[in-house]
JSON list of C-alpha atoms in Angstrom, two decimals:
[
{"chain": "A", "resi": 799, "resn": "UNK", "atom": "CA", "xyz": [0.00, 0.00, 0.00]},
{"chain": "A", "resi": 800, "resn": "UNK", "atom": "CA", "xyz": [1.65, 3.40, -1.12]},
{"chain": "A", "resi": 801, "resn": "UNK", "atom": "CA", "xyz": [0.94, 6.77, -0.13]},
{"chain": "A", "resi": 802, "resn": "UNK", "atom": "CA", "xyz": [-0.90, 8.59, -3.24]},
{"chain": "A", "resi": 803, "resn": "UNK", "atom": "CA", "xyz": [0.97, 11.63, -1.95]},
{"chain": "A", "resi": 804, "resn": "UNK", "atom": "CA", "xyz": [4.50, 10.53, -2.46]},
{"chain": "A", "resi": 805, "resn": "UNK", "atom": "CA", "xyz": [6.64, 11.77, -5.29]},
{"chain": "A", "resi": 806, "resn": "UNK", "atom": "CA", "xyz": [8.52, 10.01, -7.41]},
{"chain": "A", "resi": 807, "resn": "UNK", "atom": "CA", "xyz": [11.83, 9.25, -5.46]},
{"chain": "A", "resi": 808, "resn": "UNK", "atom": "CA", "xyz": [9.81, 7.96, -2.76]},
{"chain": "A", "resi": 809, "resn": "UNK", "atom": "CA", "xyz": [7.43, 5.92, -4.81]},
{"chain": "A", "resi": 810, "resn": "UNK", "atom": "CA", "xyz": [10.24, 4.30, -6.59]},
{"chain": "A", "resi": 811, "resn": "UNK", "atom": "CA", "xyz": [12.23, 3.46, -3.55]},
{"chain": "A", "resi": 812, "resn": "UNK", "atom": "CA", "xyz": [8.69, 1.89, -1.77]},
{"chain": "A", "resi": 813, "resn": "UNK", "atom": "CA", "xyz": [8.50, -0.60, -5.22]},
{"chain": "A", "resi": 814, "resn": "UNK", "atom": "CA", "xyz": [11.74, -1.76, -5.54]},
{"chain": "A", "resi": 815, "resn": "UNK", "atom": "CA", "xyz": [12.27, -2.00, -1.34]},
{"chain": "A", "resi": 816, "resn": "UNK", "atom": "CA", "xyz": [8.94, -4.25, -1.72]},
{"chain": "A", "resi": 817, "resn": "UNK", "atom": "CA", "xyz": [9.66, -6.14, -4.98]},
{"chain": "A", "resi": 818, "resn": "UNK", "atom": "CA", "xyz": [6.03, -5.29, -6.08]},
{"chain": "A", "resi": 819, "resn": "UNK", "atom": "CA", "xyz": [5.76, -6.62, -9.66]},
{"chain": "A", "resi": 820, "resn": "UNK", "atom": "CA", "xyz": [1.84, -5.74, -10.25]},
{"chain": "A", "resi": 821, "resn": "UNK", "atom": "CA", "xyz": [0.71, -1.19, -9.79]},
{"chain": "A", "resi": 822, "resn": "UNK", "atom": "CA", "xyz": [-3.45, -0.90, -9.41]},
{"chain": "A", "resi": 823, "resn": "UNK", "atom": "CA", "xyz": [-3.55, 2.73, -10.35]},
{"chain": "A", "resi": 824, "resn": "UNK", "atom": "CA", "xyz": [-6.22, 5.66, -10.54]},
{"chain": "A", "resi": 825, "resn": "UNK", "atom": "CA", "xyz": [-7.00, 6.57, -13.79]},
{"chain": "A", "resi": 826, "resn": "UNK", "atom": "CA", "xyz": [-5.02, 9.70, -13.83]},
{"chain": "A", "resi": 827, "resn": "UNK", "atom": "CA", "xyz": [-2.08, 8.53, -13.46]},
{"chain": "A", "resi": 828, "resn": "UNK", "atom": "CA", "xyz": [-1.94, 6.43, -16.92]},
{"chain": "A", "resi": 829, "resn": "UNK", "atom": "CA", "xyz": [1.19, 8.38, -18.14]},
{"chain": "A", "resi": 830, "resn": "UNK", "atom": "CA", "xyz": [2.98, 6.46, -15.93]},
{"chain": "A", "resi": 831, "resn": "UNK", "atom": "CA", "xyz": [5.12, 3.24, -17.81]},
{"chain": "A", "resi": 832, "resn": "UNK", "atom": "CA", "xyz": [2.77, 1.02, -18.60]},
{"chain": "A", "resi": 833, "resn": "UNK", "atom": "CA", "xyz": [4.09, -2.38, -18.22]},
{"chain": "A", "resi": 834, "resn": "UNK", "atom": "CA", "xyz": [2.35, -4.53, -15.47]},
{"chain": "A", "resi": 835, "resn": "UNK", "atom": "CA", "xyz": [-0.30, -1.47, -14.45]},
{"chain": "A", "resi": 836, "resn": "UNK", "atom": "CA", "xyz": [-3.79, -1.85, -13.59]},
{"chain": "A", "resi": 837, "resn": "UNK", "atom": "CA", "xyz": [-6.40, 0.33, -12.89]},
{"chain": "A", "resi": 838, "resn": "UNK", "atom": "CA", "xyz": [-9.20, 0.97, -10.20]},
{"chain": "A", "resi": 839, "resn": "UNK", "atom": "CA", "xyz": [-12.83, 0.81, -11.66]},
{"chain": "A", "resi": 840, "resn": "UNK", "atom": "CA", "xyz": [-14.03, -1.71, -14.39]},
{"chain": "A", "resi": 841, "resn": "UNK", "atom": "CA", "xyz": [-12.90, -0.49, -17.48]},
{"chain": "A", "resi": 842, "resn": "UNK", "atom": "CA", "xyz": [-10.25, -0.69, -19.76]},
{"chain": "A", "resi": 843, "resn": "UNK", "atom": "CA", "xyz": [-8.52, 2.44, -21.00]},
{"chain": "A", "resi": 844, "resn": "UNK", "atom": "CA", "xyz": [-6.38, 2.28, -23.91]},
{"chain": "A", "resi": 845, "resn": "UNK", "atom": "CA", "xyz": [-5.22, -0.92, -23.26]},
{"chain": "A", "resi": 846, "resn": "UNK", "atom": "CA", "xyz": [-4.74, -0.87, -19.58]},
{"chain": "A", "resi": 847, "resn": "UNK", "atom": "CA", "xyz": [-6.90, -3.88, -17.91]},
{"chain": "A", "resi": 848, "resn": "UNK", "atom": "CA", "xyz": [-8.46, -3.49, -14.62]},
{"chain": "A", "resi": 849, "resn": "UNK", "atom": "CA", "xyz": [-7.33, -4.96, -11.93]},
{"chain": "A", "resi": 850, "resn": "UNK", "atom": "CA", "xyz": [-11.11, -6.80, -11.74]},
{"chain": "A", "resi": 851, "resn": "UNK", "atom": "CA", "xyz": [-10.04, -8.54, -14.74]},
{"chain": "A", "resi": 852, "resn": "UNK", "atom": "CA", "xyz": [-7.21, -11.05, -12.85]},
{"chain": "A", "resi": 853, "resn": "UNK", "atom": "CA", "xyz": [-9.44, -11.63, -9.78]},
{"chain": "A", "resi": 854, "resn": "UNK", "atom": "CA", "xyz": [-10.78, -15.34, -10.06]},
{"chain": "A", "resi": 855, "resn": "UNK", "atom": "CA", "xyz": [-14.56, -13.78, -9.79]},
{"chain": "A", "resi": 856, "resn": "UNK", "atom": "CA", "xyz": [-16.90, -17.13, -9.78]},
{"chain": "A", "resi": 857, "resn": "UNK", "atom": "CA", "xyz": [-13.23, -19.53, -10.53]},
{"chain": "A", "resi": 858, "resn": "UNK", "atom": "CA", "xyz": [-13.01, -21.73, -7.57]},
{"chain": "A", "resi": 859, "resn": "UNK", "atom": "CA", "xyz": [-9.37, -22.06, -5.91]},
{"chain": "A", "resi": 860, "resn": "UNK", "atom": "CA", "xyz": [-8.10, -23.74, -3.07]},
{"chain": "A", "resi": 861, "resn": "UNK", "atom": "CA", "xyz": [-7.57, -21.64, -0.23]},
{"chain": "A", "resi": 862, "resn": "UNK", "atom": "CA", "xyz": [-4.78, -20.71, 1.76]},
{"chain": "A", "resi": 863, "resn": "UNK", "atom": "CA", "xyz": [-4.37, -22.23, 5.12]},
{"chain": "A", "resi": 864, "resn": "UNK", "atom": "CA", "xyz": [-1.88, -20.84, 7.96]},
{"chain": "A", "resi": 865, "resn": "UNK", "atom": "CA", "xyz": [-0.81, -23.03, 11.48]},
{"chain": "A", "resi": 866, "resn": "UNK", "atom": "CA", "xyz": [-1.41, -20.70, 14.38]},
{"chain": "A", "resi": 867, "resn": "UNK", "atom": "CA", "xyz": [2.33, -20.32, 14.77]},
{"chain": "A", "resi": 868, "resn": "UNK", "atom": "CA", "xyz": [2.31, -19.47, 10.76]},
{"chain": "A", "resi": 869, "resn": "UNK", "atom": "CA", "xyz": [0.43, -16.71, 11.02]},
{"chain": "A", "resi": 870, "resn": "UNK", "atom": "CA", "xyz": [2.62, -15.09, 13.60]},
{"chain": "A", "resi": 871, "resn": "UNK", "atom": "CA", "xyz": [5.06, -14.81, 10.53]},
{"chain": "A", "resi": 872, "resn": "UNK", "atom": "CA", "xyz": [3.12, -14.59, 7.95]},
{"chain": "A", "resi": 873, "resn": "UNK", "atom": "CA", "xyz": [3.08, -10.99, 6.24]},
{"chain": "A", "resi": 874, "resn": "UNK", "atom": "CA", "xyz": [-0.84, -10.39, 5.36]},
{"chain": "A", "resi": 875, "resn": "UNK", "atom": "CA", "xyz": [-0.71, -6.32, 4.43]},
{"chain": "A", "resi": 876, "resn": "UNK", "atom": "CA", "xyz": [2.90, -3.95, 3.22]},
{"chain": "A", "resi": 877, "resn": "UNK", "atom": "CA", "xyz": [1.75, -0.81, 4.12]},
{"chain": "A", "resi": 878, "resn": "UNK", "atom": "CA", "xyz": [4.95, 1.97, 4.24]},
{"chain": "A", "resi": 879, "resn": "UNK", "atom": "CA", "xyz": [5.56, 3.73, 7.03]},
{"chain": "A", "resi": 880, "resn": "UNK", "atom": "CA", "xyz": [5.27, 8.27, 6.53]},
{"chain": "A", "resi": 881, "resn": "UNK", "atom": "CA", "xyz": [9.03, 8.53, 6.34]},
{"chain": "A", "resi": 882, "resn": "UNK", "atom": "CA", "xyz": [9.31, 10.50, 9.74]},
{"chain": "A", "resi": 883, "resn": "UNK", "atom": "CA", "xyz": [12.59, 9.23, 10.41]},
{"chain": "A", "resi": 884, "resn": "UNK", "atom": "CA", "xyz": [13.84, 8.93, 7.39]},
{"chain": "A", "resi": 885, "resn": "UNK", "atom": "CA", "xyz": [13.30, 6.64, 4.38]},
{"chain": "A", "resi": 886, "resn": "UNK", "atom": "CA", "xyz": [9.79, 4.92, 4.62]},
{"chain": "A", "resi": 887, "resn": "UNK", "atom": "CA", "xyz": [9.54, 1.62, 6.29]},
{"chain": "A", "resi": 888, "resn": "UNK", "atom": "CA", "xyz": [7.78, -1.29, 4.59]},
{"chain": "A", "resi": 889, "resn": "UNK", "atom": "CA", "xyz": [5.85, -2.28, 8.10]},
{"chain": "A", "resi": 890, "resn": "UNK", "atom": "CA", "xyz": [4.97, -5.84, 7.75]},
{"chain": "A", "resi": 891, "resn": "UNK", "atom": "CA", "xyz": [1.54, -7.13, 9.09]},
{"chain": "A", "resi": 892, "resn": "UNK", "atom": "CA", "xyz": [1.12, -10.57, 9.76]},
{"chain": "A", "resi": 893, "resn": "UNK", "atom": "CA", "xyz": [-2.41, -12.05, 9.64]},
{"chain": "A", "resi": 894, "resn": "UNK", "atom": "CA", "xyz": [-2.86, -12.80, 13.58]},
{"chain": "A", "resi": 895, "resn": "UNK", "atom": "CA", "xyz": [-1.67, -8.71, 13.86]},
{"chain": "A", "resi": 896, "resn": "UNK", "atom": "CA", "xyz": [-4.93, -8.05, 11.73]},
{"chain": "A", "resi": 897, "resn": "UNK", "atom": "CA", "xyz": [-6.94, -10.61, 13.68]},
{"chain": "A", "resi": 898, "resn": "UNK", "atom": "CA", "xyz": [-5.96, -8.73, 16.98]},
{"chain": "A", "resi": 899, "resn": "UNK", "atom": "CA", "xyz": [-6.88, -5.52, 15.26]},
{"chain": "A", "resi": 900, "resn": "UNK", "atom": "CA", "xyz": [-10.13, -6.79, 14.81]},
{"chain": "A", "resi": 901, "resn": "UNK", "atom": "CA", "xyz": [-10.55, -8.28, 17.94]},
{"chain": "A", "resi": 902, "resn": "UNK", "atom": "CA", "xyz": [-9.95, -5.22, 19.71]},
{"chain": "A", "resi": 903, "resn": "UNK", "atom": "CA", "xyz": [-12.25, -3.27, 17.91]},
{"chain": "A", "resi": 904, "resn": "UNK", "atom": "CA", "xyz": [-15.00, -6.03, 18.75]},
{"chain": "A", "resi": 905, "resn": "UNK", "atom": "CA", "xyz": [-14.17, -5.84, 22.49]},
{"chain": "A", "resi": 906, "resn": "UNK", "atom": "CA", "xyz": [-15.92, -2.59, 24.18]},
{"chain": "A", "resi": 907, "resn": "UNK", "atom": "CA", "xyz": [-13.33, -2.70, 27.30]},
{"chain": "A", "resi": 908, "resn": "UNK", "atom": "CA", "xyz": [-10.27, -2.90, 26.34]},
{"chain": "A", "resi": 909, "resn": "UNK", "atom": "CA", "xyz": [-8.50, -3.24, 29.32]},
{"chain": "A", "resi": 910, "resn": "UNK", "atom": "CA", "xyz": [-4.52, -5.02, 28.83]},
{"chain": "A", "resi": 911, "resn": "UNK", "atom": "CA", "xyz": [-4.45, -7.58, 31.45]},
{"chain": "A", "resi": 912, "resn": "UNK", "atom": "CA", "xyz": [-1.34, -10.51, 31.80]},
{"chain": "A", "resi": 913, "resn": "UNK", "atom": "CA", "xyz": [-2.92, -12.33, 29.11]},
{"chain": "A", "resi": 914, "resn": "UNK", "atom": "CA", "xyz": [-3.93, -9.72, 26.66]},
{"chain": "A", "resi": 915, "resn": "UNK", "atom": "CA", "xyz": [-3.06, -9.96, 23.29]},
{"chain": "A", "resi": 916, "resn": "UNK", "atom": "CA", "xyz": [-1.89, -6.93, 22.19]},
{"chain": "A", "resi": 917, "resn": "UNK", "atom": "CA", "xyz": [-1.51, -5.22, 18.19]},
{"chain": "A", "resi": 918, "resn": "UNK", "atom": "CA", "xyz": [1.55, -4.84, 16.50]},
{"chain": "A", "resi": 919, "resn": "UNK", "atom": "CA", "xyz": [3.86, -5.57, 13.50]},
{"chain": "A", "resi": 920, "resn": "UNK", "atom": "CA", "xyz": [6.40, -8.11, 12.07]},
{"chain": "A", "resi": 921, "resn": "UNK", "atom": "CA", "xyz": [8.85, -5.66, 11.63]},
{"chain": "A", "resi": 922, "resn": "UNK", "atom": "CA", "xyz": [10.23, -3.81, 8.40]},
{"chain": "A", "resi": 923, "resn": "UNK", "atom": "CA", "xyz": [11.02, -5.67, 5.35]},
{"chain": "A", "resi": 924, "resn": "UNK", "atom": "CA", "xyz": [14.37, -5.99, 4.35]},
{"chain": "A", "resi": 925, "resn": "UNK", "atom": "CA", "xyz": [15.22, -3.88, 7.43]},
{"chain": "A", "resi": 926, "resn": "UNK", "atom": "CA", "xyz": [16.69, -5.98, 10.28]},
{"chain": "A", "resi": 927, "resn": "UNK", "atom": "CA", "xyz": [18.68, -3.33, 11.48]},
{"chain": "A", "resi": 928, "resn": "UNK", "atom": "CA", "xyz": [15.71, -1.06, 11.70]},
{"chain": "A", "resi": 929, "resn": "UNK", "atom": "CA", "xyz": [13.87, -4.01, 13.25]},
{"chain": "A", "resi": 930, "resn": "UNK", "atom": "CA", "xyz": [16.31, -4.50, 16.23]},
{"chain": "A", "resi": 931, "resn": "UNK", "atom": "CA", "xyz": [16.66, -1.22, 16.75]},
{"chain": "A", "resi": 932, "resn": "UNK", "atom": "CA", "xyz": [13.15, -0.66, 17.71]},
{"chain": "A", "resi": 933, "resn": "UNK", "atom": "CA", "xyz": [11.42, -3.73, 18.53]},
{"chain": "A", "resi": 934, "resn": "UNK", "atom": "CA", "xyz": [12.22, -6.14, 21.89]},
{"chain": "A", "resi": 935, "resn": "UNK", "atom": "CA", "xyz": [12.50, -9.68, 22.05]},
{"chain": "A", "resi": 936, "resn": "UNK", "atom": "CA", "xyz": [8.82, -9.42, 23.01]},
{"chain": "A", "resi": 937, "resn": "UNK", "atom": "CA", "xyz": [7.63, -7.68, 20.02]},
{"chain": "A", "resi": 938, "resn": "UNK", "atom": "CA", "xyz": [7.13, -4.06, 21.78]},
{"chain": "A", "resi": 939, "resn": "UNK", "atom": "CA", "xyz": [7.88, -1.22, 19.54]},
{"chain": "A", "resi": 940, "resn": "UNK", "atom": "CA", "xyz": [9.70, 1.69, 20.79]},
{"chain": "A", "resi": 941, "resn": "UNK", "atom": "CA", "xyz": [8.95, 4.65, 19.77]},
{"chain": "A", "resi": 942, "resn": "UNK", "atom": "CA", "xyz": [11.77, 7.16, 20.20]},
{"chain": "A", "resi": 943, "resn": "UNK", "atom": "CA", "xyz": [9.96, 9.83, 19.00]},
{"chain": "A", "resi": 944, "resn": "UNK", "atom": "CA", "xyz": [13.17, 11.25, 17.48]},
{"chain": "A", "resi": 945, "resn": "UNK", "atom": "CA", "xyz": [12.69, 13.11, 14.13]},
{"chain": "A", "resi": 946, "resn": "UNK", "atom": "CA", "xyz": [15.82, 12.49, 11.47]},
{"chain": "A", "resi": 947, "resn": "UNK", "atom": "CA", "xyz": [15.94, 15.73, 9.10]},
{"chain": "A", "resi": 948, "resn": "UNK", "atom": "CA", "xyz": [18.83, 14.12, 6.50]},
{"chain": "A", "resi": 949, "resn": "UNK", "atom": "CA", "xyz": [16.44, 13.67, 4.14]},
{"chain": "A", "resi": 950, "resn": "UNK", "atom": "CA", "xyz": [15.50, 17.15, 3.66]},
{"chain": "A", "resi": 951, "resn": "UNK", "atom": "CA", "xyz": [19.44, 18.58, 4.17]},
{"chain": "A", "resi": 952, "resn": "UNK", "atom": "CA", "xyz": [20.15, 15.34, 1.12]},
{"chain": "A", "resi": 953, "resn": "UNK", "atom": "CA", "xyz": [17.76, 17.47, -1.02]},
{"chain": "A", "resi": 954, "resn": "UNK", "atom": "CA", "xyz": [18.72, 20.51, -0.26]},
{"chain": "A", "resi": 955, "resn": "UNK", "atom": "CA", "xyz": [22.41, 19.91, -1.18]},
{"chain": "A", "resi": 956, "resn": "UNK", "atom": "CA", "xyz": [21.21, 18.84, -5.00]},
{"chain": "A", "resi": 957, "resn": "UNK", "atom": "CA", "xyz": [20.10, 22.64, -5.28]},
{"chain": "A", "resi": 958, "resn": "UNK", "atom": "CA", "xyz": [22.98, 24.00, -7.33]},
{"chain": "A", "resi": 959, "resn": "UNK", "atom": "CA", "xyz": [23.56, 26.94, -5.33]},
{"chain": "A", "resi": 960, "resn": "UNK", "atom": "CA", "xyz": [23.66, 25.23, -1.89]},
{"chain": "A", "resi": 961, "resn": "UNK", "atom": "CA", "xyz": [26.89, 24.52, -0.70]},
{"chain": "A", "resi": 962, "resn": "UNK", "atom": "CA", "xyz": [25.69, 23.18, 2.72]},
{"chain": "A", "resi": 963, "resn": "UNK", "atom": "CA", "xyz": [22.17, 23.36, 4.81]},
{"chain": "A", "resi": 964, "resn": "UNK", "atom": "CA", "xyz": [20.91, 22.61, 8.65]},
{"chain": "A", "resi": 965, "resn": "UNK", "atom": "CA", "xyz": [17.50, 22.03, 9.57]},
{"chain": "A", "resi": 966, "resn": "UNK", "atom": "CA", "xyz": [15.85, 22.88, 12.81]},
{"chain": "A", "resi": 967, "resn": "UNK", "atom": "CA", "xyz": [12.24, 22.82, 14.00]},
{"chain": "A", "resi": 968, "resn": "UNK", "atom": "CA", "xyz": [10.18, 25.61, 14.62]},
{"chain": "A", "resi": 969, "resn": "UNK", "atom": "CA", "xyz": [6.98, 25.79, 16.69]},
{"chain": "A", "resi": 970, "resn": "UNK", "atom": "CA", "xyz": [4.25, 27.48, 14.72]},
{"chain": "A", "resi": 971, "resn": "UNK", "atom": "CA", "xyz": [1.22, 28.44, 17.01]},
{"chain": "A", "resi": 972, "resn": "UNK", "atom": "CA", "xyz": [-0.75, 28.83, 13.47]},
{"chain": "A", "resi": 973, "resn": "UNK", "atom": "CA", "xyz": [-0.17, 25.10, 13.15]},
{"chain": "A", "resi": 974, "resn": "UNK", "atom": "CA", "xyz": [0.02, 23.76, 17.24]},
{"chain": "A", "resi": 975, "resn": "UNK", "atom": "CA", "xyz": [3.24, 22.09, 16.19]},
{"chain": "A", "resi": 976, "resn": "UNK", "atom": "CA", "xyz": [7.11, 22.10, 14.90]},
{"chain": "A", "resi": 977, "resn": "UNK", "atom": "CA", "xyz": [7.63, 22.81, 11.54]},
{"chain": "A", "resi": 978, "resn": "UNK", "atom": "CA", "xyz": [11.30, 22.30, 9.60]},
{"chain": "A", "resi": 979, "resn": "UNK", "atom": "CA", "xyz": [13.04, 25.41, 8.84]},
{"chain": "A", "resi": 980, "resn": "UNK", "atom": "CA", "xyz": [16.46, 25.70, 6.98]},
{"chain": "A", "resi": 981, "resn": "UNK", "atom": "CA", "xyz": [19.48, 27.45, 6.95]},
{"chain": "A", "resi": 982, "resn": "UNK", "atom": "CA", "xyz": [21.83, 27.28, 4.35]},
{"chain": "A", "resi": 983, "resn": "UNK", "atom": "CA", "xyz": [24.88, 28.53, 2.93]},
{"chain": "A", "resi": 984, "resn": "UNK", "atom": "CA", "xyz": [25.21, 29.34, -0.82]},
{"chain": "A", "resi": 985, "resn": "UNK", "atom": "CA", "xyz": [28.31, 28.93, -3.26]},
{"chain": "A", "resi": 986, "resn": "UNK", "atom": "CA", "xyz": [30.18, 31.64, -5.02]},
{"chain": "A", "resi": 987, "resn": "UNK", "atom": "CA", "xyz": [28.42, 33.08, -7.67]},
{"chain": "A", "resi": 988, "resn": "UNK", "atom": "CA", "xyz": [24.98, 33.05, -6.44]},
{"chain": "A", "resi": 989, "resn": "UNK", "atom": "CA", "xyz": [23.78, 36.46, -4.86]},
{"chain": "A", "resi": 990, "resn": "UNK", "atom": "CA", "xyz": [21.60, 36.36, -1.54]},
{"chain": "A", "resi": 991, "resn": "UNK", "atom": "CA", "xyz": [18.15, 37.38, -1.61]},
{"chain": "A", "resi": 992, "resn": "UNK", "atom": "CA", "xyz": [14.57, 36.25, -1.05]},
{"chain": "A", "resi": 993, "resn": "UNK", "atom": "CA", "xyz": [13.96, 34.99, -4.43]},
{"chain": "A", "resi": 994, "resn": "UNK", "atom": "CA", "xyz": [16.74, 32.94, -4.61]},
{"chain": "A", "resi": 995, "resn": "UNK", "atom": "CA", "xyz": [15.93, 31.14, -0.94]},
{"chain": "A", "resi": 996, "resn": "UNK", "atom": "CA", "xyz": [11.96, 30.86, -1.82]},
{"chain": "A", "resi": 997, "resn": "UNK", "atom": "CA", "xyz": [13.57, 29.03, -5.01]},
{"chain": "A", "resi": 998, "resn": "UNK", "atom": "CA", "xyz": [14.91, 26.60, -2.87]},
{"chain": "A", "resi": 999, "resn": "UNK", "atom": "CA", "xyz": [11.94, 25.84, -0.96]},
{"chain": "A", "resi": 1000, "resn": "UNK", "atom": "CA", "xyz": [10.01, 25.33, -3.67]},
{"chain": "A", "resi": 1001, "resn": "UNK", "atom": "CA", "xyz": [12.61, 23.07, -4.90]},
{"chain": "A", "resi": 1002, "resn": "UNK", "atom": "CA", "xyz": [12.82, 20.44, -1.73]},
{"chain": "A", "resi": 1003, "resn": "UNK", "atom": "CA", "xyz": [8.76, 21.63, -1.41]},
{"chain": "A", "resi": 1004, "resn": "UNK", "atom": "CA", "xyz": [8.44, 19.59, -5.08]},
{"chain": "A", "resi": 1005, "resn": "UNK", "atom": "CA", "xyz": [10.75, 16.25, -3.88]},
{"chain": "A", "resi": 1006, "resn": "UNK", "atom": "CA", "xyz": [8.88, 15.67, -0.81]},
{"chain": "A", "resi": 1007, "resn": "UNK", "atom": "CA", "xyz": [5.73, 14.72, 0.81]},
{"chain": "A", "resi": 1008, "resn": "UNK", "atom": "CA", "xyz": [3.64, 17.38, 2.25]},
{"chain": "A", "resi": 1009, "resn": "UNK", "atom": "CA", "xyz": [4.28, 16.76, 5.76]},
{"chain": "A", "resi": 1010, "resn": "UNK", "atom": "CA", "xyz": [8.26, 16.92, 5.28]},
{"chain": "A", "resi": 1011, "resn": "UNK", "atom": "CA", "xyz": [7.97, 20.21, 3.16]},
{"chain": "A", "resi": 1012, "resn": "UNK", "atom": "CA", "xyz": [9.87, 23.40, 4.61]},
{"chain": "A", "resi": 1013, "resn": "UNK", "atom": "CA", "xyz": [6.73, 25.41, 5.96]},
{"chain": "A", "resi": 1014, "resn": "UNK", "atom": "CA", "xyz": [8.84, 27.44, 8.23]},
{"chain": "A", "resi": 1015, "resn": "UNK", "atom": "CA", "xyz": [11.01, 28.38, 5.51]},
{"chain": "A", "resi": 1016, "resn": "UNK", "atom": "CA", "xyz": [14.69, 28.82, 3.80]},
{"chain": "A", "resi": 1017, "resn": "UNK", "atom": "CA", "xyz": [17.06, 31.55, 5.35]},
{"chain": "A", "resi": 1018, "resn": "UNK", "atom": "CA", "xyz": [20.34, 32.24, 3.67]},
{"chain": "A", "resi": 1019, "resn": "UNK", "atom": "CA", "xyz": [23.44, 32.30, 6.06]},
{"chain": "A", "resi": 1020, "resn": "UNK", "atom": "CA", "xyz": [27.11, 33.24, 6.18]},
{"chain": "A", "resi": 1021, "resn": "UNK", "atom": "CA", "xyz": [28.04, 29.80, 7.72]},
{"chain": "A", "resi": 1022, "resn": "UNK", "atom": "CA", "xyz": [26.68, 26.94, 9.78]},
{"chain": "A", "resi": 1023, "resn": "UNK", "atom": "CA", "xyz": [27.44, 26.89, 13.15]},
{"chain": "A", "resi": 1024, "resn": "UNK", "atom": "CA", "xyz": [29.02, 23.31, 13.49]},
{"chain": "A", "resi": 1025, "resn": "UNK", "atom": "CA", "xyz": [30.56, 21.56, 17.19]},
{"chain": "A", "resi": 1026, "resn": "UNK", "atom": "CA", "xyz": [33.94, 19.79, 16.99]},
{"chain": "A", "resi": 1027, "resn": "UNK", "atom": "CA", "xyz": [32.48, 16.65, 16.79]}
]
């Protein structure tokens, strides 16, 4: 499952992290290659199929059957994770996670007791670094809460009048949250001025999603303040 809001460099990293071989796309996004792409609805549009058209409809099949202990491990849904902390997480959901789920939203008191069975997630795919980093042996995920701004300093430093950037956040009481803002330095031959730095957030403002984009803004510095380490 992909975010419709993604752009391009996102999208692409989400289908090749996730080896998808089949897209079921909107309509409006036919310009798109169109090898292996099917559409929502029940038409076909210039030779694109809809995706109806490889369910097996009134075909019978054999169905799928998990062990208890194979569903534990068993991924059942690859949604990606917003990209907070950097490049989005393919967040694997087994089929006893979405059993859970829907347990929980059956039971009215939901109450965790020493036996509770509680929701969660396999981990992320191809990730095990990401996986141990955050998840116990018990399957708790820790949250950290810690938010990575590289990815917005990595576009920033494609501009070709950035020489380097920082990123901060900035509480906004018009928005009841922190917002990125970024410094940056420029290289010789490019003048400072306010067309040149709303340029440049427009340009990381197009290569991101729209809760990464610079709303507080780009400032143009002398130099950024760095530690020894």
């Amino acid at each position: 499952m992909a975010n419709s809001k993604n752009k391009a460099t996102e999208l692409s990293y989400q289908l090749t992290d996730s080896g998808a071989s089949v897209l079921i796309v909107h309509p409006a996004f036919l310009e798109i290659p169109a090898s292996r792409v099917l559409l929502f609805g029940d038409k076909e549009i210039n030779g694109y199929k809809p995706y109806r058209s490889i369910l097996i409809g009134d075909r019978e099949i054999e169905p799928v059957s998990y062990t208890p202990e194979e569903t534990k491990t068993t991924t059942a849904y690859l949604p990606y994770s917003s990209g907070t902390t950097g490049k989005p997480r393919g967040v694997e959901l087994t089929h006893t996670n979405i059993a859970a789920n829907l347990a929980q939203l059956i039971i009215a008191d939901c109450k965790l007791g020493p036996h509770s069975i509680t929701t969660g997630v396999l981990g992320y795919l191809n990730n095990k670094e990401a996986t141990d980093a955050v998840f116990d042996k018990d399957g708790f995920f820790n949250t950290e809460d810690i938010v990575s701004v590289d990815e917005q300093k990595a576009v920033l430093l494609t501009h070709d009048a950035v020489s380097d950037a920082a990123i901060i956040g900035y509480y906004s009481e018009e928005e009841a949250s922190e917002i990125p803002v970024a410094y940056i330095t420029i290289k010789s031959g490019h003048e400072q001025s306010t067309a040149l730095a709303k340029e440049i957030q427009c340009f990381v403002d197009e290569k991101v999603v729209p809760h990464k984009k610079l709303g507080g803004g780009v400032f143009i510095i002398d130099k950024i303040p760095k530690s020894e380490s």
